[in-house]
mmCIF file of C-alpha atoms in Angstrom:
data_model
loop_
_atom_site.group_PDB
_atom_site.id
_atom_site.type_symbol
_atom_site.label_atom_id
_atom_site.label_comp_id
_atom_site.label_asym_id
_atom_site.label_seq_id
_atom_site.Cartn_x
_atom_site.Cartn_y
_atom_site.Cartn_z
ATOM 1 C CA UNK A 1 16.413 6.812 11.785
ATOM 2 C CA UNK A 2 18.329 8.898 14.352
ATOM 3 C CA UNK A 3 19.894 11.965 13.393
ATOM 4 C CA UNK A 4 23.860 10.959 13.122
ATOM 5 C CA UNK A 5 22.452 8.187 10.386
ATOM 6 C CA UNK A 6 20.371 10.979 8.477
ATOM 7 C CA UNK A 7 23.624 12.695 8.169
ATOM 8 C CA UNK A 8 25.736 10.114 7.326
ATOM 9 C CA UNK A 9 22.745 9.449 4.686
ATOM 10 C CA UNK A 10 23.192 12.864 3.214
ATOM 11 C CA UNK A 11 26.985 12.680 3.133
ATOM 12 C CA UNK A 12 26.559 9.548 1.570
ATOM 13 C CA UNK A 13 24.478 10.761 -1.066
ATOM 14 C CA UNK A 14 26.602 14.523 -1.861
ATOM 15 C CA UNK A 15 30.431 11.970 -1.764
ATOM 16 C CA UNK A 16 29.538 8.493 -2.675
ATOM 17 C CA UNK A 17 31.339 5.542 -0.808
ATOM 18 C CA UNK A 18 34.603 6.941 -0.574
ATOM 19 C CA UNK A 19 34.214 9.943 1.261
ATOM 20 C CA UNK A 20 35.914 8.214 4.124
ATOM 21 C CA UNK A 21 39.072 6.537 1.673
ATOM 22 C CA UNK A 22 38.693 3.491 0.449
ATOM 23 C CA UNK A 23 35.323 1.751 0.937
ATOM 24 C CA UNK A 24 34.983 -1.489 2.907
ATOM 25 C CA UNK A 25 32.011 -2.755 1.395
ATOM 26 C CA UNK A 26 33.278 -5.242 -1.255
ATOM 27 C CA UNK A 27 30.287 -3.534 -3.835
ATOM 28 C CA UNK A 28 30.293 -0.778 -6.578
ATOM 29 C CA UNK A 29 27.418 0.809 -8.468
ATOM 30 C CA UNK A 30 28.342 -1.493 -11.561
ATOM 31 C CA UNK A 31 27.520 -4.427 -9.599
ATOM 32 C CA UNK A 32 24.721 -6.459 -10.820
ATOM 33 C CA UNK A 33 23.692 -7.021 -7.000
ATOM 34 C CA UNK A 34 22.769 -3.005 -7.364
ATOM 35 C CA UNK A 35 19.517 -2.325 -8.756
ATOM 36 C CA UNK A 36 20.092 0.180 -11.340
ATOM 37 C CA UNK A 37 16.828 1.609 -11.498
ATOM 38 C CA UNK A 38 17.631 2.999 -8.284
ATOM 39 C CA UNK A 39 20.877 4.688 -9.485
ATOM 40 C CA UNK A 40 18.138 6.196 -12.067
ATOM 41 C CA UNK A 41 15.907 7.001 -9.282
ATOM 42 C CA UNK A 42 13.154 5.525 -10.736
ATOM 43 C CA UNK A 43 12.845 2.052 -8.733
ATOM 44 C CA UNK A 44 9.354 1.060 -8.538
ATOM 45 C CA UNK A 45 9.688 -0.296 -5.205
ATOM 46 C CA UNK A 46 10.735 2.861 -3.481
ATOM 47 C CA UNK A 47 8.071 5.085 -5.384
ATOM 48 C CA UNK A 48 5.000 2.876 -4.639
ATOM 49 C CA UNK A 49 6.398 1.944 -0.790
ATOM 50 C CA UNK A 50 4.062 2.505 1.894
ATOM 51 C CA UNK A 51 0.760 2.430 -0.402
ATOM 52 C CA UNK A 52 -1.597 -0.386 -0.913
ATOM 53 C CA UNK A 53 0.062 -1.446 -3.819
ATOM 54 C CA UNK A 54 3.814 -1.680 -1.647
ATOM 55 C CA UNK A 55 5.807 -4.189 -3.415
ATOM 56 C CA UNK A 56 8.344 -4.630 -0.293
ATOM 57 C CA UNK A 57 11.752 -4.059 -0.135
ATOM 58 C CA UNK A 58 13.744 -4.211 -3.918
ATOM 59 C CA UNK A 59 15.471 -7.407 -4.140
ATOM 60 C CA UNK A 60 18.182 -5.339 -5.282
ATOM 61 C CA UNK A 61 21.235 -3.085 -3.400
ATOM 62 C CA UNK A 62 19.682 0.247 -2.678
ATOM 63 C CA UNK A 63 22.264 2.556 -1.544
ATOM 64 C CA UNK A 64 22.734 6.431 -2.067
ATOM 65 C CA UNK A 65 26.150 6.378 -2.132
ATOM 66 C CA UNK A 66 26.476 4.205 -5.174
ATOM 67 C CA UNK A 67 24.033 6.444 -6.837
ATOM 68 C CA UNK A 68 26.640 9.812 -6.028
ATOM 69 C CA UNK A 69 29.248 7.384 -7.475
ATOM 70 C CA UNK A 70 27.335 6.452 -10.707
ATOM 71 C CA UNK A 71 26.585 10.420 -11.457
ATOM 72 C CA UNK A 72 30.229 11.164 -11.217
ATOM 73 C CA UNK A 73 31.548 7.868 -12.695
ATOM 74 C CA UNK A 74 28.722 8.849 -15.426
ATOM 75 C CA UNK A 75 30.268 11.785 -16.520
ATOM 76 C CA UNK A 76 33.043 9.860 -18.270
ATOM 77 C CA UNK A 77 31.836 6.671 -19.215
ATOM 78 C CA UNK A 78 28.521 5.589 -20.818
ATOM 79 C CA UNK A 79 27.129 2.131 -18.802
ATOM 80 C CA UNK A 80 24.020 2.032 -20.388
ATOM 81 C CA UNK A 81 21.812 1.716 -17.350
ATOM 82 C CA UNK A 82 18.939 3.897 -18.876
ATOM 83 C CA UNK A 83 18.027 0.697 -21.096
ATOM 84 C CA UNK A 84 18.188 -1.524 -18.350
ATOM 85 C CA UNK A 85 16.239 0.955 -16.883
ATOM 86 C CA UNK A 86 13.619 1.594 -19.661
ATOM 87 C CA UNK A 87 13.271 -2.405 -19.646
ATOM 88 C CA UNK A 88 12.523 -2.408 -16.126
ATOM 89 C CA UNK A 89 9.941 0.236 -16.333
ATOM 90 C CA UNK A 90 8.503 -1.274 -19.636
ATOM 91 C CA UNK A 91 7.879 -4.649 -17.960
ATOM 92 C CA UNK A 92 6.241 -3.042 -14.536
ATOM 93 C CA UNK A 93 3.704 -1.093 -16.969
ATOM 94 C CA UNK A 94 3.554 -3.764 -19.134
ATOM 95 C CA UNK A 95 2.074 -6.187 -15.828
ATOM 96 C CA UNK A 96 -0.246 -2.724 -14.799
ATOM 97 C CA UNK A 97 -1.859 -2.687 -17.918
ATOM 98 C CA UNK A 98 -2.244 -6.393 -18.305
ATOM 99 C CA UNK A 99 -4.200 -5.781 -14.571
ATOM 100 C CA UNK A 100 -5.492 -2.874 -15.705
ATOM 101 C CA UNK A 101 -7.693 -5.024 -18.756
ATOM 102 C CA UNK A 102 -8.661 -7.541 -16.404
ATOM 103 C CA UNK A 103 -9.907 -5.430 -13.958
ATOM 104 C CA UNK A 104 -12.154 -3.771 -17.363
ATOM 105 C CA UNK A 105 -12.999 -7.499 -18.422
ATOM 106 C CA UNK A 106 -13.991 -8.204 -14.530
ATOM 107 C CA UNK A 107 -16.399 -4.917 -14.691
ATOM 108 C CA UNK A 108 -17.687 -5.793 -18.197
ATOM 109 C CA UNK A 109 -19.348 -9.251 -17.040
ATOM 110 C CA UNK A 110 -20.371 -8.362 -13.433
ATOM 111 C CA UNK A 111 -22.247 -4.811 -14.223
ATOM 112 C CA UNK A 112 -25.346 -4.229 -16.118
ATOM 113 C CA UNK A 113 -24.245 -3.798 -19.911
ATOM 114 C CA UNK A 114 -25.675 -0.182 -21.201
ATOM 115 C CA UNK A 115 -26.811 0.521 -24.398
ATOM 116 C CA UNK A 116 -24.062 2.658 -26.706
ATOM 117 C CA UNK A 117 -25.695 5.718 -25.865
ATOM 118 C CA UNK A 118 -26.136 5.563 -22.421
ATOM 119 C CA UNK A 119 -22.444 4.411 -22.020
ATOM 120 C CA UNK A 120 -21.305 7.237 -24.157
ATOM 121 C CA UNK A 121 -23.194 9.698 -21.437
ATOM 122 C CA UNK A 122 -21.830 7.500 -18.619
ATOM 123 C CA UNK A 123 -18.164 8.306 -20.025
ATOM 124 C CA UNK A 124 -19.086 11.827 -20.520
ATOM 125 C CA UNK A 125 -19.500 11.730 -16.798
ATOM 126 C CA UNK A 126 -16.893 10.062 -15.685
ATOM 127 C CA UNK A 127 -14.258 11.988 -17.790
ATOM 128 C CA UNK A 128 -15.386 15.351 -16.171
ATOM 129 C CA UNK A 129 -15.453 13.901 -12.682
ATOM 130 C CA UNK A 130 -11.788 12.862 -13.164
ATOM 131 C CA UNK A 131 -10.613 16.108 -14.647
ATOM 132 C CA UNK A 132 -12.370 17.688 -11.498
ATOM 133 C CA UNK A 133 -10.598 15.712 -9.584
ATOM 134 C CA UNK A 134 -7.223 16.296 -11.136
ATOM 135 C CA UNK A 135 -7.378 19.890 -10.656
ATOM 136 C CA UNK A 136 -9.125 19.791 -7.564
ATOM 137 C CA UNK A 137 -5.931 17.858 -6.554
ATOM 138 C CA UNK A 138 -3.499 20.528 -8.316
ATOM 139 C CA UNK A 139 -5.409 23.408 -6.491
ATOM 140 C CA UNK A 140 -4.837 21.951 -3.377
ATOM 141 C CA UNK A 141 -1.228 21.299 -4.069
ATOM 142 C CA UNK A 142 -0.624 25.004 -5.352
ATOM 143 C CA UNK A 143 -2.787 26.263 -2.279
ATOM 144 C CA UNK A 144 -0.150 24.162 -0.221
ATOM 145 C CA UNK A 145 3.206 25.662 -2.096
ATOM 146 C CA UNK A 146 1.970 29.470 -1.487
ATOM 147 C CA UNK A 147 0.863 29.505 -5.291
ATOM 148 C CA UNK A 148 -2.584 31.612 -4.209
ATOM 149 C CA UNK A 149 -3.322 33.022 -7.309
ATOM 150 C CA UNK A 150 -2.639 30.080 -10.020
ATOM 151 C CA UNK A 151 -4.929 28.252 -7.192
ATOM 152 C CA UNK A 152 -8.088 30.374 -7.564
ATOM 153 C CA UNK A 153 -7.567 30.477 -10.913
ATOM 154 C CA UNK A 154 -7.785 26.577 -11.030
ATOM 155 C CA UNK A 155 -10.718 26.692 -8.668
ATOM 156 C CA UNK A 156 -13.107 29.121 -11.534
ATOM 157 C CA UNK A 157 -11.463 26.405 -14.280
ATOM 158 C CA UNK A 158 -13.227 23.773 -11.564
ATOM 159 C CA UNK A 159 -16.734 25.695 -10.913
ATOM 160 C CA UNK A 160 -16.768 25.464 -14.809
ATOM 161 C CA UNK A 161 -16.187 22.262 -14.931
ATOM 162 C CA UNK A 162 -18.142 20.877 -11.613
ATOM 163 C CA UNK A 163 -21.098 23.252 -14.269
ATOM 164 C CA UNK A 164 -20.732 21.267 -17.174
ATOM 165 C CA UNK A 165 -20.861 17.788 -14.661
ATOM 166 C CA UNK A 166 -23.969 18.557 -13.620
ATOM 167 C CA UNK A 167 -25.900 18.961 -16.943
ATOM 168 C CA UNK A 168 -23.918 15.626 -18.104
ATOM 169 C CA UNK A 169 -25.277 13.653 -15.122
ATOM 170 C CA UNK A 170 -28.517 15.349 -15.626
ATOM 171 C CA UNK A 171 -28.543 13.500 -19.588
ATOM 172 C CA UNK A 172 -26.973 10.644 -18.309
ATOM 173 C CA UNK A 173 -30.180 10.292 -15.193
ATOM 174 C CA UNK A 174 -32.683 11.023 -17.736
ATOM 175 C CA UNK A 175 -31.463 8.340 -20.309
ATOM 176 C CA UNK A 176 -32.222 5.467 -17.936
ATOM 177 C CA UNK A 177 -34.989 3.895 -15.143
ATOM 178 C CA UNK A 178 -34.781 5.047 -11.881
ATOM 179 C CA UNK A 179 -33.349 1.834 -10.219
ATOM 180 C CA UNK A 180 -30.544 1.817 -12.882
ATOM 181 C CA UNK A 181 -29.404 4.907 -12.310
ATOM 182 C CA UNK A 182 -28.749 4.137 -8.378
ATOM 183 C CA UNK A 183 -26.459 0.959 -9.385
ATOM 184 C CA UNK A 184 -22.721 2.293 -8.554
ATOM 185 C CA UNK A 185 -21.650 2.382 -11.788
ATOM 186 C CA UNK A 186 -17.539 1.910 -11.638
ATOM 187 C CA UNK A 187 -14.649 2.308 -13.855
ATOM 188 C CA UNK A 188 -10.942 1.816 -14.036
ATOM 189 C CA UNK A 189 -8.496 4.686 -13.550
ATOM 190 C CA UNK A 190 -6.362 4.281 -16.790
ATOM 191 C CA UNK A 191 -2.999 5.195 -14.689
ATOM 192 C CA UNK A 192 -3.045 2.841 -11.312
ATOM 193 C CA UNK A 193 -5.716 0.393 -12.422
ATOM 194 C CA UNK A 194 -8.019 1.566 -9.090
ATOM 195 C CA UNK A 195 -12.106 1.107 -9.128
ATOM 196 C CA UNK A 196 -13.779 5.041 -9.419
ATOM 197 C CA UNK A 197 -17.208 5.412 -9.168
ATOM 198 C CA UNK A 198 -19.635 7.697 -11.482
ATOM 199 C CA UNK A 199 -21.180 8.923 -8.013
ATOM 200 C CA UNK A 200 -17.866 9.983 -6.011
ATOM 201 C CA UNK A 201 -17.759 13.006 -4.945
ATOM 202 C CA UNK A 202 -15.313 15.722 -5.954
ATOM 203 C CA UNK A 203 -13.344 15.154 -2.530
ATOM 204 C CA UNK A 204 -13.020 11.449 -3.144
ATOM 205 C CA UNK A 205 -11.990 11.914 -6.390
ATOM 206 C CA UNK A 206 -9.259 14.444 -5.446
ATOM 207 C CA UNK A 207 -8.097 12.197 -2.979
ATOM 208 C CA UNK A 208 -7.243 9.308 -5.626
ATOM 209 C CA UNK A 209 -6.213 11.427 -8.389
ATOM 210 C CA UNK A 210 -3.845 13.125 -5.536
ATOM 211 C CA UNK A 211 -2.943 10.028 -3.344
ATOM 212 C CA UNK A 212 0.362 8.760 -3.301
ATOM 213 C CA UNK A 213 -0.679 5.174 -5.580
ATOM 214 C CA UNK A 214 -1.771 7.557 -8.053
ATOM 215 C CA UNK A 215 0.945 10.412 -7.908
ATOM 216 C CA UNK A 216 3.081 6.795 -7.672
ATOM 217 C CA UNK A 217 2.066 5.193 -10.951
ATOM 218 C CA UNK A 218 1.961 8.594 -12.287
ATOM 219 C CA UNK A 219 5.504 9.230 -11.954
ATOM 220 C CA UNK A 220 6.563 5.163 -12.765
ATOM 221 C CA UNK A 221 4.942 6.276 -16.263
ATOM 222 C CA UNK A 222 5.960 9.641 -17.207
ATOM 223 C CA UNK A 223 9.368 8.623 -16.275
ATOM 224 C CA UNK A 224 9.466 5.768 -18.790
ATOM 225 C CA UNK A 225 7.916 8.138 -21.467
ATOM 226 C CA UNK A 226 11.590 9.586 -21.042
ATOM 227 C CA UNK A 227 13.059 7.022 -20.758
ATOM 228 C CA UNK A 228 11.630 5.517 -24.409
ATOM 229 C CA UNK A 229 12.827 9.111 -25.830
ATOM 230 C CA UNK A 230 16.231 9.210 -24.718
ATOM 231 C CA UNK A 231 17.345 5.405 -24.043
ATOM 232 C CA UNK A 232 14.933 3.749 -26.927
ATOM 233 C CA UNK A 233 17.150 4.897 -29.913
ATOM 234 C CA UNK A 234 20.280 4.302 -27.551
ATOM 235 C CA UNK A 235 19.060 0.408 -27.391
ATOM 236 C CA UNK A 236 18.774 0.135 -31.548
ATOM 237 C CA UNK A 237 21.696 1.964 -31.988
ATOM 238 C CA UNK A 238 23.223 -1.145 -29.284
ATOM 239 C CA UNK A 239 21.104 -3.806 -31.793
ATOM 240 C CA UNK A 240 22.623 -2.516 -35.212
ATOM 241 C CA UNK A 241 26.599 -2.422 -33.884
ATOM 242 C CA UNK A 242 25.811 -5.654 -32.289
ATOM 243 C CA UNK A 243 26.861 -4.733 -28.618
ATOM 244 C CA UNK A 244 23.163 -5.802 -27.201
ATOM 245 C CA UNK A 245 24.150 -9.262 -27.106
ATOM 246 C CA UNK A 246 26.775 -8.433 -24.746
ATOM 247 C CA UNK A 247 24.406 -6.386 -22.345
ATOM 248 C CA UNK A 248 21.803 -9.616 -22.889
ATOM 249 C CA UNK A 249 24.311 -11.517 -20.752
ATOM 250 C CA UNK A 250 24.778 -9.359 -18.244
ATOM 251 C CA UNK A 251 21.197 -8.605 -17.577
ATOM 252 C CA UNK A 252 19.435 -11.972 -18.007
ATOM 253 C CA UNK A 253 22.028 -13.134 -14.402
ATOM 254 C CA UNK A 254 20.603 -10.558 -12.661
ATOM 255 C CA UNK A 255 17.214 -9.956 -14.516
ATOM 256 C CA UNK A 256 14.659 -9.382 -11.332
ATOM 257 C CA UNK A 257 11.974 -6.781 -13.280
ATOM 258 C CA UNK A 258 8.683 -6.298 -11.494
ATOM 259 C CA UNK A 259 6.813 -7.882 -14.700
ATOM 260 C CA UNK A 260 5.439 -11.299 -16.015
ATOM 261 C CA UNK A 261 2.757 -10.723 -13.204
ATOM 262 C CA UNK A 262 5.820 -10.567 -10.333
ATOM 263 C CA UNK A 263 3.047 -7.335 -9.318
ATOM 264 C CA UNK A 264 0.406 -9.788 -8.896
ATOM 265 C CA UNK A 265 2.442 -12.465 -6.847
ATOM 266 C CA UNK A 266 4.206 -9.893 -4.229
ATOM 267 C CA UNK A 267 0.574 -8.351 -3.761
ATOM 268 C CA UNK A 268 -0.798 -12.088 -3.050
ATOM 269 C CA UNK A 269 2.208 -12.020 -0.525
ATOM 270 C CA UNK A 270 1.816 -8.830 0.795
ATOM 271 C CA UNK A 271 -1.974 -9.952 1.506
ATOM 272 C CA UNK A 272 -0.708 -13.173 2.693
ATOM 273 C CA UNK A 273 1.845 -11.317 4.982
ATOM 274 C CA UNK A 274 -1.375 -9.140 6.280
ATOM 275 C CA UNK A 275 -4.180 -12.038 6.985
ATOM 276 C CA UNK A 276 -1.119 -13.593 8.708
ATOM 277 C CA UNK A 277 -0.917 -10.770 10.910
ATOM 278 C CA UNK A 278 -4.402 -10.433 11.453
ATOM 279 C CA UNK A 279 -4.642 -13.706 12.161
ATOM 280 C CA UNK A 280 -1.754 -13.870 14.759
ATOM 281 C CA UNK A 281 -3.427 -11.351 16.206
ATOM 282 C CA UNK A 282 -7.216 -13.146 16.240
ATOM 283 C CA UNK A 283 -4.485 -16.319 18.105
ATOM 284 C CA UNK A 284 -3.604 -13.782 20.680
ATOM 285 C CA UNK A 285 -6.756 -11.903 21.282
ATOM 286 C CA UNK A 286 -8.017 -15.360 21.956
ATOM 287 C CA UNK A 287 -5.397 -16.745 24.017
ATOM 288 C CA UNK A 288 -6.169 -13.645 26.480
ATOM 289 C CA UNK A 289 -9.813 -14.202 26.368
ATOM 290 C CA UNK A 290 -9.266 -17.579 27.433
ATOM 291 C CA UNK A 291 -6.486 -16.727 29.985
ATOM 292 C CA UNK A 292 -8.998 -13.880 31.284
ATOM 293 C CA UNK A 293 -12.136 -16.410 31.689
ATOM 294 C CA UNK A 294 -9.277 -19.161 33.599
ATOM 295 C CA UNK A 295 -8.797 -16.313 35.665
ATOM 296 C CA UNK A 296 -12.242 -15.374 36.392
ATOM 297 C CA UNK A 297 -12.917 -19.009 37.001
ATOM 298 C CA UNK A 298 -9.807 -19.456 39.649
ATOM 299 C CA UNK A 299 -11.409 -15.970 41.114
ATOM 300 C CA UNK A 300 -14.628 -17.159 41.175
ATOM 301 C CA UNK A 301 -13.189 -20.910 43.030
ATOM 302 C CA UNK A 302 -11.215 -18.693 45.264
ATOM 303 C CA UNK A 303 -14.478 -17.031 46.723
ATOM 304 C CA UNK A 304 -16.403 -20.012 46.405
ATOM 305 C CA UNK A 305 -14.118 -21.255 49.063
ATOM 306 C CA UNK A 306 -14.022 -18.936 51.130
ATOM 307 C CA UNK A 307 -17.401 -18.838 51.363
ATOM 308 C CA UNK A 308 -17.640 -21.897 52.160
ATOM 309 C CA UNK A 309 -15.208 -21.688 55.174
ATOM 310 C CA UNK A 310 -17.092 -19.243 56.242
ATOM 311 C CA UNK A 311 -19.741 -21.045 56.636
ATOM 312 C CA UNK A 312 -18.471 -23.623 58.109
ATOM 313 C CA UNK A 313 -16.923 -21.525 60.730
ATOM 314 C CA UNK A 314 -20.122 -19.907 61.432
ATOM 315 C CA UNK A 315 -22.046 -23.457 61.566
ATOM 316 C CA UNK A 316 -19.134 -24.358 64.191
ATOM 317 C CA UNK A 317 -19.589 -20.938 66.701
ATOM 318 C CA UNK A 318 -23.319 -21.965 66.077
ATOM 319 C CA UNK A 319 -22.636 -25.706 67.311
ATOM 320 C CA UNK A 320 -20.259 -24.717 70.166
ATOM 321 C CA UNK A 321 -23.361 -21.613 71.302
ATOM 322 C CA UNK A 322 -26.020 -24.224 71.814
ATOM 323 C CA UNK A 323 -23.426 -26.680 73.429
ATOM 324 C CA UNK A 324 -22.851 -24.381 75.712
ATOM 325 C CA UNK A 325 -26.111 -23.066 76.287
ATOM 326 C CA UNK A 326 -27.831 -27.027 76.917
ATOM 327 C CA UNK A 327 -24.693 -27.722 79.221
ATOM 328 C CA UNK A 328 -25.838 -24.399 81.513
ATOM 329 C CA UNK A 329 -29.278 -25.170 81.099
ATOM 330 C CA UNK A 330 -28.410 -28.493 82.960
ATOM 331 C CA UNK A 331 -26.278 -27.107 85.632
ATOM 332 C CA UNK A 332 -29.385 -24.924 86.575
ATOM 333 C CA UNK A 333 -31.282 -27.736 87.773
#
């Protein structure tokens, strides 16, 4: 993006459409062609972009300008675009978790099942690992912002921790053989439905529990918490006046959510999409071997022949020597 369009981005985003008169566009905010989850700023599709679980581009209108006009048109008129929000949200959770179980149910019949105790030590483990790794990722972040102090102080709350890890791993070793104990054992994070294992290391942990998927799904779901507080009793108050039905209408034209496993399809497509790519690019790498070895073979041909000239000029200067030598022989006598 070049620096005039970052400016008229900002612009955008401070006036709203009209900040140059009347807009051209034919669209407003209220349209149901806008995704209103964006006007929120809570559209799944721009949190997670650019991770590995990108959903692509919103199927939706995402435009900054209609969210400056929704904020100010918001100030004197309710439009109810927190439920249709909070229904959004609820259905792209709603699809995570669903992933999230089969992903437990997947781990459940490939791993070796543990005894009660030894999975109550294994969880012992893995809950202090991920706490490490929480405010390992915090410390880093404060470290980052300038926040020294509230960063050391995180880092003694982590030696304490990293402490109390290593006498739970120590119960956990001694409650099993050997050769169990080296199995990876893996679990589920509870938040972006990723594998963790019970032998990462602090720094892979902090890197999850302070990637952008993570921080992502993080945000999707302590936004909809707020959402459920504020816009919940909002949506029964809607239900017992009887204006739901209205909004029902509306919303099931233009209903799009990221839910009844849409997560799962667009990440089959995004794989698709990548293989695809992959593939093209096995085609081409190919086509240029081949092209390289026709190349080396017309090379190749090329001095074959003129090798072969050559020695057939040098066989004739060899013919045309001893003519000449036999025909001065015979003058001689």
């Amino acid at each position: 993006m070049s620096a005039t369009d970052q400016m008229r981005a900002m612009l955008d985003q401070l006036m709203g459409t009209t900040r140059n008169g009347e807009d051209g566009r034919g669209l407003k905010f209220s349209d149901l062609r806008v995704c209103k989850s964006f006007l929120l700023d809570c559209c799944p599709h721009d949190i997670l972009a650019s991770t590995r679980m990108d959903l692509g581009e919103c199927p939706k209108v995402h435009d900054l300008a209609f969210r400056a006009d929704y904020e100010n048109a918001a100030k004197a008129r309710d439009y109810y675009y927190d439920i249709e929000a909070m229904e959004h949200l609820q259905a792209f959770i709603a699809d995570c978790d669903r992933r999230t179980e089969a992903a437990k149910q997947r781990l459940k019949e490939t791993q070796e099942e543990l005894t009660a105790e030894v999975a109550e030590k294994a969880n012992a483990v893995h809950g202090l690992a991920e706490e490490i790794g929480k405010k390992l990722a915090k410390a880093e972040a404060l470290g980052e912002a300038g926040e020294v102090e509230e960063s050391m102080a995180l880092m003694k709350e982590i030696d304490e921790l990293r402490a109390k890890k290593i006498k739970a791993e120590h119960e956990y070793r001694t409650s099993m053989p050997a050769s169990t104990y080296q199995q990876q054992k893996l679990r589920v994070c509870e938040v972006c439905s990723a594998y963790l294992g019970i032998h990462d290391n602090d720094i892979r942990l902090a890197d999850h529990f302070g990637g952008k998927l993570h921080l992502g799904f993080l945000t999707i779901r302590e936004k909809l918490i707020e959402l459920e507080k504020t816009a919940g009793p909002r949506k029964a108050e809607l239900k017992r006046s009887g204006k739901i039905h209205e909004r029902e209408e509306d919303r099931m034209r233009s209903r799009y959510f990221v839910g009844g496993r849409e997560l799962d399809r667009r990440s089959r497509v995004h794989r698709s999409r990548s293989r695809e790519r992959s593939r093209r690019g096995g085609e081409r790498s190919e086509r240029s071997e081949r092209s390289e070895r026709k190349e080396r073979e017309k090379e190749r041909e090329r001095n074959d022949g003129r090798r072969s000239r050559s020695r057939s000029r040098e066989r004739g200067r060899n013919m045309n020597s001893r003519r000449r030598s036999h025909s001065r022989d015979r003058y001689r006598r």
